[in-house]
PDB file of C-alpha atoms in Angstrom:
ATOM      1  CA  UNK A   9     -19.826 -13.902  -1.239  1.00 45.00           C
ATOM      2  CA  UNK A  10     -20.925 -10.331  -2.042  1.00 54.00           C
ATOM      3  CA  UNK A  11     -21.750  -9.999  -5.667  1.00 63.00           C
ATOM      4  CA  UNK A  12     -19.287  -7.834  -7.642  1.00 70.00           C
ATOM      5  CA  UNK A  13     -20.882  -4.992  -9.521  1.00 75.00           C
ATOM      6  CA  UNK A  14     -19.188  -4.600 -12.896  1.00 77.00           C
ATOM      7  CA  UNK A  15     -21.422  -1.839 -14.013  1.00 79.00           C
ATOM      8  CA  UNK A  16     -19.706   0.954 -11.956  1.00 80.00           C
ATOM      9  CA  UNK A  17     -15.989   1.700 -11.884  1.00 83.00           C
ATOM     10  CA  UNK A  18     -13.978   0.366  -8.964  1.00 82.00           C
ATOM     11  CA  UNK A  19     -10.894   2.191  -7.565  1.00 83.00           C
ATOM     12  CA  UNK A  20      -8.985  -1.071  -7.074  1.00 83.00           C
ATOM     13  CA  UNK A  21      -9.759  -2.071 -10.633  1.00 87.00           C
ATOM     14  CA  UNK A  22      -8.845   1.330 -12.076  1.00 89.00           C
ATOM     15  CA  UNK A  23      -5.517   1.165 -10.133  1.00 88.00           C
ATOM     16  CA  UNK A  24      -4.916  -2.326 -11.586  1.00 88.00           C
ATOM     17  CA  UNK A  25      -5.512  -0.898 -14.986  1.00 91.00           C
ATOM     18  CA  UNK A  26      -3.047   1.873 -14.684  1.00 92.00           C
ATOM     19  CA  UNK A  27      -0.472  -0.684 -13.392  1.00 89.00           C
ATOM     20  CA  UNK A  28      -0.994  -2.701 -16.596  1.00 87.00           C
ATOM     21  CA  UNK A  29      -3.102  -5.566 -15.010  1.00 84.00           C
ATOM     22  CA  UNK A  30      -5.859  -7.487 -16.552  1.00 82.00           C
ATOM     23  CA  UNK A  31      -8.290  -7.597 -13.574  1.00 81.00           C
ATOM     24  CA  UNK A  32     -10.655  -4.805 -14.752  1.00 85.00           C
ATOM     25  CA  UNK A  33     -13.565  -4.235 -16.848  1.00 88.00           C
ATOM     26  CA  UNK A  34     -14.469  -1.737 -19.752  1.00 91.00           C
ATOM     27  CA  UNK A  35     -16.131   0.598 -17.198  1.00 90.00           C
ATOM     28  CA  UNK A  36     -12.848   0.739 -15.258  1.00 90.00           C
ATOM     29  CA  UNK A  37     -10.861   1.374 -18.217  1.00 92.00           C
ATOM     30  CA  UNK A  38     -13.188   4.208 -19.318  1.00 92.00           C
ATOM     31  CA  UNK A  39     -12.886   5.780 -15.875  1.00 88.00           C
ATOM     32  CA  UNK A  40      -9.122   5.286 -15.899  1.00 91.00           C
ATOM     33  CA  UNK A  41      -8.870   6.858 -19.286  1.00 93.00           C
ATOM     34  CA  UNK A  42     -11.004   9.800 -18.282  1.00 90.00           C
ATOM     35  CA  UNK A  43      -8.653  10.405 -15.334  1.00 91.00           C
ATOM     36  CA  UNK A  44      -5.537  10.129 -17.512  1.00 93.00           C
ATOM     37  CA  UNK A  45      -7.049  12.548 -19.946  1.00 92.00           C
ATOM     38  CA  UNK A  46      -7.053  15.160 -17.191  1.00 90.00           C
ATOM     39  CA  UNK A  47      -3.763  13.951 -15.566  1.00 92.00           C
ATOM     40  CA  UNK A  48      -1.699  11.603 -17.648  1.00 92.00           C
ATOM     41  CA  UNK A  49       0.841  11.489 -14.737  1.00 94.00           C
ATOM     42  CA  UNK A  50      -1.304   9.127 -12.753  1.00 92.00           C
ATOM     43  CA  UNK A  51       0.060   6.122 -14.477  1.00 92.00           C
ATOM     44  CA  UNK A  52       3.596   7.263 -13.366  1.00 93.00           C
ATOM     45  CA  UNK A  53       2.277   7.734  -9.833  1.00 94.00           C
ATOM     46  CA  UNK A  54       0.581   4.275  -9.753  1.00 93.00           C
ATOM     47  CA  UNK A  55       3.745   2.477 -11.079  1.00 93.00           C
ATOM     48  CA  UNK A  56       6.118   4.544  -8.919  1.00 95.00           C
ATOM     49  CA  UNK A  57       4.179   3.561  -5.794  1.00 95.00           C
ATOM     50  CA  UNK A  58       4.476  -0.132  -6.820  1.00 93.00           C
ATOM     51  CA  UNK A  59       8.195   0.236  -7.473  1.00 94.00           C
ATOM     52  CA  UNK A  60       8.717   1.922  -4.148  1.00 97.00           C
ATOM     53  CA  UNK A  61       6.822  -0.977  -2.398  1.00 96.00           C
ATOM     54  CA  UNK A  62       9.262  -3.449  -4.002  1.00 97.00           C
ATOM     55  CA  UNK A  63      12.319  -1.442  -3.078  1.00 97.00           C
ATOM     56  CA  UNK A  64      11.130  -1.072   0.555  1.00 98.00           C
ATOM     57  CA  UNK A  65      10.397  -4.843   0.931  1.00 98.00           C
ATOM     58  CA  UNK A  66      13.776  -5.725  -0.473  1.00 98.00           C
ATOM     59  CA  UNK A  67      15.437  -3.330   1.980  1.00 98.00           C
ATOM     60  CA  UNK A  68      13.447  -4.834   4.834  1.00 98.00           C
ATOM     61  CA  UNK A  69      14.363  -8.385   3.968  1.00 98.00           C
ATOM     62  CA  UNK A  70      17.919  -7.933   2.694  1.00 98.00           C
ATOM     63  CA  UNK A  71      19.195  -5.230   5.030  1.00 97.00           C
ATOM     64  CA  UNK A  72      16.980  -5.406   8.093  1.00 98.00           C
ATOM     65  CA  UNK A  73      16.354  -9.191   8.292  1.00 98.00           C
ATOM     66  CA  UNK A  74      12.588  -8.914   8.459  1.00 98.00           C
ATOM     67  CA  UNK A  75      10.830 -12.155   7.702  1.00 98.00           C
ATOM     68  CA  UNK A  76       7.255 -11.248   8.607  1.00 98.00           C
ATOM     69  CA  UNK A  77       4.922  -8.852   6.799  1.00 98.00           C
ATOM     70  CA  UNK A  78       1.387  -7.653   7.574  1.00 98.00           C
ATOM     71  CA  UNK A  79       0.049  -5.976   4.333  1.00 97.00           C
ATOM     72  CA  UNK A  80      -3.185  -4.167   5.136  1.00 97.00           C
ATOM     73  CA  UNK A  81      -5.277  -2.757   2.341  1.00 93.00           C
ATOM     74  CA  UNK A  82      -3.694  -5.206  -0.112  1.00 88.00           C
ATOM     75  CA  UNK A  83      -5.648  -4.225  -3.364  1.00 84.00           C
ATOM     76  CA  UNK A  84      -5.842  -6.394  -6.349  1.00 83.00           C
ATOM     77  CA  UNK A  85      -2.935  -8.870  -7.060  1.00 81.00           C
ATOM     78  CA  UNK A  86      -0.618  -7.598  -9.765  1.00 82.00           C
ATOM     79  CA  UNK A  87       3.095  -7.836 -10.474  1.00 78.00           C
ATOM     80  CA  UNK A  88       5.518  -8.191  -7.631  1.00 87.00           C
ATOM     81  CA  UNK A  89       3.169  -8.657  -4.723  1.00 92.00           C
ATOM     82  CA  UNK A  90       4.618  -8.340  -1.215  1.00 95.00           C
ATOM     83  CA  UNK A  91       5.148 -12.133  -0.716  1.00 95.00           C
ATOM     84  CA  UNK A  92       6.721 -12.520  -4.236  1.00 95.00           C
ATOM     85  CA  UNK A  93       9.263  -9.850  -3.436  1.00 97.00           C
ATOM     86  CA  UNK A  94       9.984 -11.037   0.066  1.00 98.00           C
ATOM     87  CA  UNK A  95      10.104 -14.780  -0.775  1.00 97.00           C
ATOM     88  CA  UNK A  96      12.286 -14.225  -3.810  1.00 97.00           C
ATOM     89  CA  UNK A  97      15.001 -13.058  -1.320  1.00 98.00           C
ATOM     90  CA  UNK A  98      13.995 -15.141   1.767  1.00 98.00           C
ATOM     91  CA  UNK A  99      11.729 -18.087   0.866  1.00 98.00           C
ATOM     92  CA  UNK A 100      10.916 -18.603   4.513  1.00 98.00           C
ATOM     93  CA  UNK A 101       9.145 -15.309   4.768  1.00 98.00           C
ATOM     94  CA  UNK A 102       5.557 -15.141   6.151  1.00 98.00           C
ATOM     95  CA  UNK A 103       3.053 -12.660   4.738  1.00 97.00           C
ATOM     96  CA  UNK A 104      -0.543 -11.850   5.919  1.00 97.00           C
ATOM     97  CA  UNK A 105      -2.637  -9.881   3.541  1.00 96.00           C
ATOM     98  CA  UNK A 106      -5.666  -7.906   4.851  1.00 96.00           C
ATOM     99  CA  UNK A 107      -8.470  -6.468   2.909  1.00 93.00           C
ATOM    100  CA  UNK A 108     -12.318  -6.439   3.058  1.00 89.00           C
ATOM    101  CA  UNK A 109     -13.172  -5.837  -0.458  1.00 84.00           C
ATOM    102  CA  UNK A 110     -15.124  -8.634  -2.030  1.00 83.00           C
ATOM    103  CA  UNK A 111     -13.286  -7.943  -5.440  1.00 82.00           C
ATOM    104  CA  UNK A 112      -9.936  -8.579  -3.698  1.00 84.00           C
ATOM    105  CA  UNK A 113     -11.274 -11.527  -1.825  1.00 84.00           C
ATOM    106  CA  UNK A 114     -12.358 -13.109  -5.238  1.00 82.00           C
ATOM    107  CA  UNK A 115      -8.733 -12.832  -6.361  1.00 81.00           C
ATOM    108  CA  UNK A 116      -7.079 -13.768  -3.041  1.00 80.00           C
ATOM    109  CA  UNK A 117      -5.991 -17.208  -4.256  1.00 78.00           C
ATOM    110  CA  UNK A 118      -3.417 -15.379  -6.413  1.00 75.00           C
ATOM    111  CA  UNK A 119      -2.042 -13.958  -3.264  1.00 77.00           C
ATOM    112  CA  UNK A 120      -1.743 -17.352  -1.524  1.00 81.00           C
ATOM    113  CA  UNK A 121       0.898 -18.949  -3.830  1.00 89.00           C
ATOM    114  CA  UNK A 122       3.629 -19.140  -1.180  1.00 92.00           C
ATOM    115  CA  UNK A 123       6.992 -20.894  -1.396  1.00 94.00           C
ATOM    116  CA  UNK A 124       6.957 -24.280   0.516  1.00 95.00           C
ATOM    117  CA  UNK A 125       9.342 -22.692   3.101  1.00 97.00           C
ATOM    118  CA  UNK A 126       7.141 -19.683   3.737  1.00 97.00           C
ATOM    119  CA  UNK A 127       3.548 -18.902   4.344  1.00 96.00           C
ATOM    120  CA  UNK A 128       0.892 -16.545   3.011  1.00 95.00           C
ATOM    121  CA  UNK A 129      -2.436 -15.951   4.417  1.00 95.00           C
ATOM    122  CA  UNK A 130      -5.403 -13.764   3.444  1.00 94.00           C
ATOM    123  CA  UNK A 131      -7.722 -12.138   6.108  1.00 95.00           C
ATOM    124  CA  UNK A 132     -11.116 -10.574   5.179  1.00 94.00           C
ATOM    125  CA  UNK A 133     -10.991  -7.657   7.609  1.00 96.00           C
ATOM    126  CA  UNK A 134     -11.310  -3.899   7.478  1.00 95.00           C
ATOM    127  CA  UNK A 135      -8.514  -1.350   8.248  1.00 96.00           C
ATOM    128  CA  UNK A 136     -11.018  -0.040  10.792  1.00 97.00           C
ATOM    129  CA  UNK A 137     -10.621  -3.216  12.873  1.00 97.00           C
ATOM    130  CA  UNK A 138      -6.982  -2.960  14.072  1.00 98.00           C
ATOM    131  CA  UNK A 139      -7.491  -5.198  16.992  1.00 98.00           C
ATOM    132  CA  UNK A 140      -9.115  -7.975  14.855  1.00 98.00           C
ATOM    133  CA  UNK A 141      -6.330  -7.639  12.340  1.00 98.00           C
ATOM    134  CA  UNK A 142      -3.696  -8.262  14.906  1.00 98.00           C
ATOM    135  CA  UNK A 143      -5.510 -11.219  16.344  1.00 98.00           C
ATOM    136  CA  UNK A 144      -6.048 -12.735  12.969  1.00 98.00           C
ATOM    137  CA  UNK A 145      -2.359 -12.072  11.893  1.00 98.00           C
ATOM    138  CA  UNK A 146      -1.141 -13.732  14.979  1.00 98.00           C
ATOM    139  CA  UNK A 147      -2.514 -17.037  13.732  1.00 98.00           C
ATOM    140  CA  UNK A 148       0.156 -16.868  10.962  1.00 98.00           C
ATOM    141  CA  UNK A 149       2.859 -14.519  12.233  1.00 98.00           C
ATOM    142  CA  UNK A 150       4.824 -14.713  15.563  1.00 98.00           C
ATOM    143  CA  UNK A 151       3.985 -11.114  16.746  1.00 98.00           C
ATOM    144  CA  UNK A 152       6.652 -11.395  19.343  1.00 98.00           C
ATOM    145  CA  UNK A 153       9.158 -11.071  16.457  1.00 98.00           C
ATOM    146  CA  UNK A 154       9.883  -8.041  14.281  1.00 98.00           C
ATOM    147  CA  UNK A 155       7.177  -7.652  11.636  1.00 98.00           C
ATOM    148  CA  UNK A 156       6.850  -5.072   8.854  1.00 98.00           C
ATOM    149  CA  UNK A 157       3.454  -3.260   8.605  1.00 98.00           C
ATOM    150  CA  UNK A 158       2.682  -2.255   5.059  1.00 98.00           C
ATOM    151  CA  UNK A 159       0.163   0.400   4.341  1.00 98.00           C
ATOM    152  CA  UNK A 160       0.512   1.167   0.566  1.00 96.00           C
ATOM    153  CA  UNK A 161      -2.035   3.703  -0.813  1.00 94.00           C
ATOM    154  CA  UNK A 162      -4.617   2.954   1.816  1.00 95.00           C
ATOM    155  CA  UNK A 163      -4.435   5.705   4.422  1.00 97.00           C
ATOM    156  CA  UNK A 164      -5.695   8.315   1.895  1.00 96.00           C
ATOM    157  CA  UNK A 165      -9.062   6.466   1.918  1.00 94.00           C
ATOM    158  CA  UNK A 166      -9.573   7.374   5.578  1.00 96.00           C
ATOM    159  CA  UNK A 167     -11.229  10.740   5.364  1.00 95.00           C
ATOM    160  CA  UNK A 168     -10.544  11.736   9.045  1.00 97.00           C
ATOM    161  CA  UNK A 169      -6.819  12.359   9.504  1.00 98.00           C
ATOM    162  CA  UNK A 170      -6.846  11.759  13.190  1.00 98.00           C
ATOM    163  CA  UNK A 171      -8.543   8.494  12.808  1.00 98.00           C
ATOM    164  CA  UNK A 172      -5.947   7.499  10.236  1.00 98.00           C
ATOM    165  CA  UNK A 173      -3.202   8.239  12.687  1.00 98.00           C
ATOM    166  CA  UNK A 174      -5.036   6.402  15.325  1.00 98.00           C
ATOM    167  CA  UNK A 175      -5.396   3.283  13.158  1.00 98.00           C
ATOM    168  CA  UNK A 176      -1.599   3.286  12.425  1.00 98.00           C
ATOM    169  CA  UNK A 177      -0.802   3.615  16.147  1.00 98.00           C
ATOM    170  CA  UNK A 178      -3.243   0.809  17.023  1.00 98.00           C
ATOM    171  CA  UNK A 179      -1.664  -1.602  14.579  1.00 98.00           C
ATOM    172  CA  UNK A 180       1.940  -0.575  15.624  1.00 98.00           C
ATOM    173  CA  UNK A 181       1.007  -1.090  19.300  1.00 98.00           C
ATOM    174  CA  UNK A 182       0.542  -4.828  18.542  1.00 98.00           C
ATOM    175  CA  UNK A 183       4.005  -5.208  17.060  1.00 98.00           C
ATOM    176  CA  UNK A 184       7.220  -5.551  18.960  1.00 98.00           C
ATOM    177  CA  UNK A 185      10.418  -3.510  19.135  1.00 98.00           C
ATOM    178  CA  UNK A 186      12.425  -3.875  15.867  1.00 98.00           C
ATOM    179  CA  UNK A 187       9.273  -3.924  13.648  1.00 98.00           C
ATOM    180  CA  UNK A 188       8.816  -1.528  10.850  1.00 98.00           C
ATOM    181  CA  UNK A 189       6.184   0.725   9.315  1.00 98.00           C
ATOM    182  CA  UNK A 190       6.149   1.304   5.506  1.00 98.00           C
ATOM    183  CA  UNK A 191       3.753   3.847   4.179  1.00 98.00           C
ATOM    184  CA  UNK A 192       3.256   5.491   0.816  1.00 97.00           C
ATOM    185  CA  UNK A 193       0.400   7.772  -0.026  1.00 97.00           C
ATOM    186  CA  UNK A 194      -0.710  10.503  -2.350  1.00 97.00           C
ATOM    187  CA  UNK A 195       0.664  13.974  -1.331  1.00 98.00           C
ATOM    188  CA  UNK A 196       0.011  17.597  -1.726  1.00 97.00           C
ATOM    189  CA  UNK A 197       2.579  20.209  -2.522  1.00 96.00           C
ATOM    190  CA  UNK A 198       4.453  18.689  -5.431  1.00 96.00           C
ATOM    191  CA  UNK A 199       2.009  18.505  -8.432  1.00 96.00           C
ATOM    192  CA  UNK A 200      -0.983  20.875  -8.617  1.00 95.00           C
ATOM    193  CA  UNK A 201      -2.224  19.013 -11.661  1.00 95.00           C
ATOM    194  CA  UNK A 202      -2.480  15.788  -9.718  1.00 95.00           C
ATOM    195  CA  UNK A 203      -4.296  17.662  -6.836  1.00 96.00           C
ATOM    196  CA  UNK A 204      -6.814  19.139  -9.289  1.00 94.00           C
ATOM    197  CA  UNK A 205      -7.449  15.813 -10.920  1.00 93.00           C
ATOM    198  CA  UNK A 206      -7.963  13.978  -7.771  1.00 93.00           C
ATOM    199  CA  UNK A 207     -10.136  16.566  -6.211  1.00 93.00           C
ATOM    200  CA  UNK A 208     -12.242  16.497  -9.339  1.00 90.00           C
ATOM    201  CA  UNK A 209     -12.486  12.605  -9.005  1.00 87.00           C
ATOM    202  CA  UNK A 210     -13.518  12.776  -5.389  1.00 89.00           C
ATOM    203  CA  UNK A 211     -16.473  14.940  -6.440  1.00 87.00           C
ATOM    204  CA  UNK A 212     -17.804  12.477  -8.853  1.00 80.00           C
ATOM    205  CA  UNK A 213     -19.234  10.257  -6.077  1.00 76.00           C
ATOM    206  CA  UNK A 214     -16.546   7.577  -6.449  1.00 76.00           C
ATOM    207  CA  UNK A 215     -14.914   6.210  -3.422  1.00 81.00           C
ATOM    208  CA  UNK A 216     -12.850   9.327  -2.477  1.00 89.00           C
ATOM    209  CA  UNK A 217      -8.931   9.303  -1.823  1.00 93.00           C
ATOM    210  CA  UNK A 218      -7.611  12.311  -0.077  1.00 96.00           C
ATOM    211  CA  UNK A 219      -4.119  13.720  -0.852  1.00 97.00           C
ATOM    212  CA  UNK A 220      -2.325  14.923   2.183  1.00 98.00           C
ATOM    213  CA  UNK A 221       0.402  17.478   2.910  1.00 98.00           C
ATOM    214  CA  UNK A 222       3.790  15.762   3.346  1.00 98.00           C
ATOM    215  CA  UNK A 223       4.032  16.771   7.000  1.00 98.00           C
ATOM    216  CA  UNK A 224       0.840  14.747   7.677  1.00 98.00           C
ATOM    217  CA  UNK A 225       2.357  11.703   5.987  1.00 98.00           C
ATOM    218  CA  UNK A 226       5.456  12.198   8.055  1.00 98.00           C
ATOM    219  CA  UNK A 227       3.363  12.264  11.259  1.00 98.00           C
ATOM    220  CA  UNK A 228       2.297   8.670  10.686  1.00 98.00           C
ATOM    221  CA  UNK A 229       5.929   7.833  11.623  1.00 98.00           C
ATOM    222  CA  UNK A 230       5.807   9.718  15.042  1.00 98.00           C
ATOM    223  CA  UNK A 231       7.985   7.748  17.533  1.00 98.00           C
ATOM    224  CA  UNK A 232       9.764   5.713  14.946  1.00 98.00           C
ATOM    225  CA  UNK A 233      13.335   5.819  13.721  1.00 98.00           C
ATOM    226  CA  UNK A 234      13.246   6.736  10.027  1.00 98.00           C
ATOM    227  CA  UNK A 235      15.348   4.805   7.651  1.00 98.00           C
ATOM    228  CA  UNK A 236      17.295   7.120   5.343  1.00 98.00           C
ATOM    229  CA  UNK A 237      16.476   9.135   3.328  1.00 98.00           C
ATOM    230  CA  UNK A 238      13.373   9.782   5.522  1.00 98.00           C
ATOM    231  CA  UNK A 239       9.895  10.619   3.986  1.00 98.00           C
ATOM    232  CA  UNK A 240      10.400  11.608   0.440  1.00 98.00           C
ATOM    233  CA  UNK A 241       8.666  11.532  -2.900  1.00 98.00           C
ATOM    234  CA  UNK A 242       8.711   7.747  -3.671  1.00 98.00           C
ATOM    235  CA  UNK A 243      10.994   7.774  -6.689  1.00 97.00           C
ATOM    236  CA  UNK A 244      13.615   9.375  -4.452  1.00 97.00           C
ATOM    237  CA  UNK A 245      13.516   6.656  -1.813  1.00 98.00           C
ATOM    238  CA  UNK A 246      16.599   4.455  -2.374  1.00 97.00           C
ATOM    239  CA  UNK A 247      16.298   4.385  -6.203  1.00 96.00           C
ATOM    240  CA  UNK A 248      18.000   1.476  -8.012  1.00 91.00           C
ATOM    241  CA  UNK A 249      21.249   2.397  -9.687  1.00 88.00           C
ATOM    242  CA  UNK A 250      19.633   1.590 -13.024  1.00 84.00           C
ATOM    243  CA  UNK A 251      16.812   4.047 -12.408  1.00 80.00           C
ATOM    244  CA  UNK A 252      16.840   7.100 -14.704  1.00 80.00           C
ATOM    245  CA  UNK A 253      17.348  10.454 -12.785  1.00 84.00           C
ATOM    246  CA  UNK A 254      14.282  10.208 -10.380  1.00 90.00           C
ATOM    247  CA  UNK A 255      11.990  13.173 -10.315  1.00 93.00           C
ATOM    248  CA  UNK A 256       9.562  14.076  -7.430  1.00 96.00           C
ATOM    249  CA  UNK A 257       5.895  13.179  -7.893  1.00 97.00           C
ATOM    250  CA  UNK A 258       2.814  13.703  -5.748  1.00 97.00           C
ATOM    251  CA  UNK A 259       3.376  10.470  -3.869  1.00 98.00           C
ATOM    252  CA  UNK A 260       5.365  10.346  -0.645  1.00 98.00           C
ATOM    253  CA  UNK A 261       6.597   7.479   1.588  1.00 98.00           C
ATOM    254  CA  UNK A 262       9.130   6.025   3.766  1.00 98.00           C
ATOM    255  CA  UNK A 263      10.082   3.292   6.271  1.00 98.00           C
ATOM    256  CA  UNK A 264      10.431   3.638  10.011  1.00 98.00           C
ATOM    257  CA  UNK A 265      11.605   1.280  12.716  1.00 98.00           C
ATOM    258  CA  UNK A 266       9.906   0.890  16.131  1.00 98.00           C
ATOM    259  CA  UNK A 267      12.509   1.301  18.748  1.00 98.00           C
TER     260      UNK A 267
END
């Protein structure tokens, strides 16, 4: 296994820190604190993104009857991972996680605690290998049946926008009619302070994450039937009745159905 360098901050561990997780090191906390000093709202964005993921999975299971999930760019295990949300509602759900980060691989066992009725699997593959992802997923999932493709906070790491769209298309091409795409990513046009903070972070030499205009996030769903309310700032996507009045943030997402 590739050795994990704990002397430099890591974006997945920083995100984990903002989510309140424990899988991080002092160097990650220092980097996370430096970012929040410039833009405190990043913690809200991280947690709102996670909450959107939970709500979208609950929708897919309870209202759309989906029982198979392909979660690409998994990140570090934290609270309410995809399989936990799905199997809480439908214990027979099957989930395949995909990531190629040695740090995530080291923690993958936490992602494999399936119900006895369902299945979870972890595949050590890159987003840039869509054909291999589909081939590996087919060992666990029946890809002739509707499957939800989850891309949470991962497409912003693909610097070339056309390449990002091609990757989404390639993954969806391997899924049947009635499948779903769920995306949420950092956006431009809502919060200039976030944009300035992220642009500054990208210039530090850390692994960059590119915020995109909302219309570019919408374009990932080309050819799909959008689930209401469409592509919106994530707190506004089907908020829980108990949620305080949701306010837009620089993170947009939605769910679309493959016709």
